[in-house]
Amino acid sequence: QAGLTQPPSVSTDLRQTATVTCNGNSNNIGFQGAVWLQQHQGHPPKLLSYRNGNRPSGISERFSAFRSGNTASLTITGLQPEDEADYYCTAWDSSLNAWVFGGGTKLTVL
Amino acid sequence: QVQLVQSGAEVAKPGASVKVSCKASEYTFNNYFIHWVRQAPGQGLEWMGSIKPPWANTNYAQKFQGRVIMSIDTSTSTVYMELGILRSEDTAIYYCARELGSPDYWGQGTLVTVSS
């Protein structure tokens, strides 16, 4: 099944801003938006943003999710060492009747 | 708080099947979908399918149709995922996740190793 497209890796300096992008189409991101997940090594994924871009309780304001057309993006400001993790976007695809995932982006904090 | 607690690690032989459980607590079980997502070693997340309590309506990813069965025991708020005709490529961590628009809670994961 066709998935979403993310860059494999992003590297940004400590205390700077990182952006992770996620490209889909009108059947998934363009249809209902994307969800962002964070996964640290050896742990299950953790929800960072709902489909509408809102943050769950307990998620830092440094994490912001946006959507423009068929592209979703996650911006992390004031990067901290603990932000080093894998980030996944996911969305419901109405034509496939399935969840689709991006391949994941490994964020390195320099 | 909301919890999804999965069964322990499994080792299975090629051609066999494995059944993983996911016990939900501290929320209204019937109101949410449960999805199964797997992650092979060093790889990304892959959606396998979903099931909706209480009537166990299922939706399987095309890749797993014919090999996966998801079921529910509403009396214990437990969801099961059985994967059959196992091959080495099925070695992965299997996660369950609760969803009603967004996958907001995840189980801790169950490592399934397929090896002869």
XYZ file of C-alpha atoms in Angstrom:
226
model
C 0.000 0.000 0.000
C 1.233 3.479 -0.858
C 2.558 5.352 2.127
C 3.427 8.885 3.095
C 6.812 10.399 2.285
C 9.155 11.737 4.952
C 12.858 12.608 4.837
C 14.857 9.757 6.411
C 16.816 12.111 8.641
C 16.973 15.678 9.919
C 19.851 17.163 11.920
C 19.597 20.470 13.759
C 21.565 22.258 16.434
C 20.598 22.293 20.096
C 18.077 25.060 20.945
C 17.326 25.643 17.257
C 14.201 24.773 15.273
C 13.668 21.569 13.326
C 10.947 20.848 10.797
C 9.875 17.425 9.572
C 7.687 17.208 6.487
C 5.261 14.546 5.351
C 3.856 14.374 1.830
C 0.661 12.564 0.994
C -2.250 13.062 -1.372
C -5.861 14.187 -1.452
C -7.049 10.803 -0.183
C -5.082 10.931 3.059
C -3.451 14.111 4.376
C -5.505 16.315 2.088
C -8.657 14.534 3.210
C -8.421 14.414 7.003
C -5.001 15.673 8.027
C -2.116 13.807 9.607
C -1.165 12.607 13.056
C 2.398 12.869 14.368
C 4.057 10.290 16.564
C 7.351 10.324 18.423
C 9.251 7.138 19.149
C 12.318 6.822 21.292
C 14.498 3.762 20.869
C 12.999 0.777 22.638
C 9.675 2.465 23.385
C 6.239 2.448 21.765
C 5.138 5.423 19.668
C 3.694 8.415 21.503
C 1.056 10.769 20.113
C 2.394 14.297 19.547
C -0.498 15.869 17.683
C -4.070 14.980 16.826
C -5.389 15.040 13.277
C -6.603 18.610 13.773
C -3.151 19.766 14.874
C -3.945 20.060 18.570
C -1.538 18.660 21.136
C -2.529 16.021 23.684
C -2.278 16.968 27.306
C 1.324 16.853 28.494
C 2.940 17.518 25.112
C 5.229 20.535 25.118
C 4.236 23.705 23.278
C 7.550 23.381 21.466
C 5.849 20.849 19.182
C 3.546 22.289 16.507
C 1.812 20.521 13.651
C 0.595 22.162 10.452
C -1.017 21.138 7.214
C -1.012 22.776 3.817
C -2.888 20.894 1.127
C -1.489 17.372 0.943
C 1.581 18.126 3.054
C 1.854 17.962 6.822
C 4.724 19.312 8.863
C 5.940 19.088 12.431
C 8.001 21.923 13.864
C 10.014 21.566 17.058
C 11.379 24.763 18.547
C 14.132 25.142 21.156
C 15.496 21.660 20.444
C 16.513 19.650 23.490
C 18.617 16.486 23.706
C 15.516 14.476 24.617
C 13.906 15.431 21.302
C 16.315 13.096 19.537
C 13.966 10.344 18.353
C 12.166 8.946 15.334
C 9.137 10.884 14.128
C 6.314 9.331 12.123
C 3.352 10.835 10.357
C 0.250 8.775 9.758
C -3.119 9.403 8.166
C -6.291 7.597 7.227
C -6.454 6.928 3.500
C -10.023 7.011 2.267
C -9.284 5.291 -1.036
C -7.275 2.438 0.501
C -9.542 2.264 3.552
C -6.380 1.925 5.598
C -3.982 3.794 7.812
C -0.838 4.778 5.979
C 2.452 5.708 7.604
C 5.454 7.719 6.595
C 8.764 5.886 6.640
C 9.879 7.840 9.703
C 12.398 10.643 10.202
C 15.345 10.258 12.541
C 15.959 13.571 14.264
C 19.480 14.220 15.475
C 20.171 17.098 17.836
C 23.700 18.378 17.260
C -5.320 6.284 33.395
C -5.944 4.582 30.056
C -3.864 1.443 29.644
C -3.316 -1.097 26.914
C -1.349 -4.040 28.279
C -0.089 -6.604 25.811
C 0.915 -10.212 26.276
C 4.531 -11.303 26.519
C 7.123 -12.128 23.919
C 6.591 -15.118 21.663
C 8.811 -17.405 19.656
C 7.181 -19.324 16.842
C 8.303 -21.598 14.031
C 7.846 -20.785 10.349
C 4.430 -21.883 9.162
C 2.920 -21.703 12.638
C 0.638 -19.028 14.057
C 0.880 -16.639 16.981
C -1.823 -14.908 19.011
C -1.127 -11.638 20.813
C -3.495 -10.048 23.301
C -4.122 -6.423 24.241
C -6.092 -5.764 27.443
C -7.710 -2.349 27.724
C -8.616 -0.566 30.933
C -9.767 2.758 32.360
C -11.910 3.842 29.411
C -15.160 2.861 27.725
C -13.957 -0.099 25.690
C -16.793 -0.077 23.158
C -16.220 3.520 22.079
C -12.817 3.123 20.417
C -11.236 1.226 17.571
C -8.190 -0.918 18.331
C -5.535 -1.019 15.645
C -2.564 -3.339 15.275
C 0.704 -1.921 13.994
C 3.991 -3.765 13.664
C 7.611 -2.734 13.479
C 10.303 -5.009 12.089
C 13.806 -4.616 13.554
C 15.250 -1.247 12.525
C 12.235 -0.495 10.330
C 9.222 1.807 10.362
C 5.631 1.318 11.438
C 3.268 -0.842 9.397
C -0.499 -0.933 9.815
C -2.057 -4.395 9.958
C -5.704 -3.661 10.564
C -8.325 -2.647 13.080
C -11.294 -3.949 15.021
C -14.192 -2.120 16.610
C -15.899 -3.323 19.767
C -18.454 -4.491 20.625
C -19.474 -6.144 17.363
C -15.906 -6.848 16.241
C -16.157 -5.161 12.860
C -12.764 -5.689 11.268
C -10.726 -3.985 8.560
C -7.527 -5.737 7.535
C -4.670 -4.342 5.472
C -4.619 -5.983 2.058
C -1.140 -7.371 2.740
C -2.376 -9.444 5.681
C -5.781 -10.551 4.448
C -6.100 -14.297 4.720
C -3.352 -14.498 7.348
C -4.604 -12.294 10.186
C -7.622 -12.623 12.460
C -8.556 -9.966 15.000
C -11.070 -10.745 17.706
C -12.539 -9.357 20.898
C -13.542 -10.603 24.314
C -15.819 -7.858 25.603
C -16.128 -9.520 29.010
C -12.451 -8.788 29.691
C -11.979 -5.786 27.361
C -9.301 -7.719 25.523
C -8.471 -7.644 21.838
C -6.575 -10.452 20.119
C -4.520 -10.506 16.943
C -3.651 -13.884 15.451
C -1.195 -14.051 12.568
C -0.775 -17.320 10.725
C 1.538 -18.961 8.197
C 4.419 -17.169 9.874
C 7.644 -16.479 8.006
C 10.921 -14.971 9.123
C 9.871 -11.550 7.796
C 7.095 -11.487 10.425
C 9.681 -11.091 13.175
C 8.717 -7.743 14.648
C 7.316 -5.874 17.606
C 3.528 -5.840 17.426
C 1.669 -2.902 18.961
C -1.988 -2.304 19.667
C -3.278 1.265 19.704
C -6.568 2.891 20.650
C -8.090 5.257 18.137
C -11.045 7.555 17.667
C -9.676 9.909 15.055
C -6.093 9.688 16.312
C -4.098 6.817 17.890
C -3.738 8.304 21.347
C -2.714 5.335 23.507
C -0.424 2.471 22.605
C 0.385 -0.840 24.171
C 3.925 -1.567 25.276
C 4.529 -3.879 22.321
C 4.987 -7.632 21.960
C 8.091 -9.057 20.335
C 7.320 -11.958 18.040
C 10.320 -13.897 16.792
C 9.883 -16.363 13.964
C 12.679 -18.876 13.941
C 13.161 -22.548 13.268
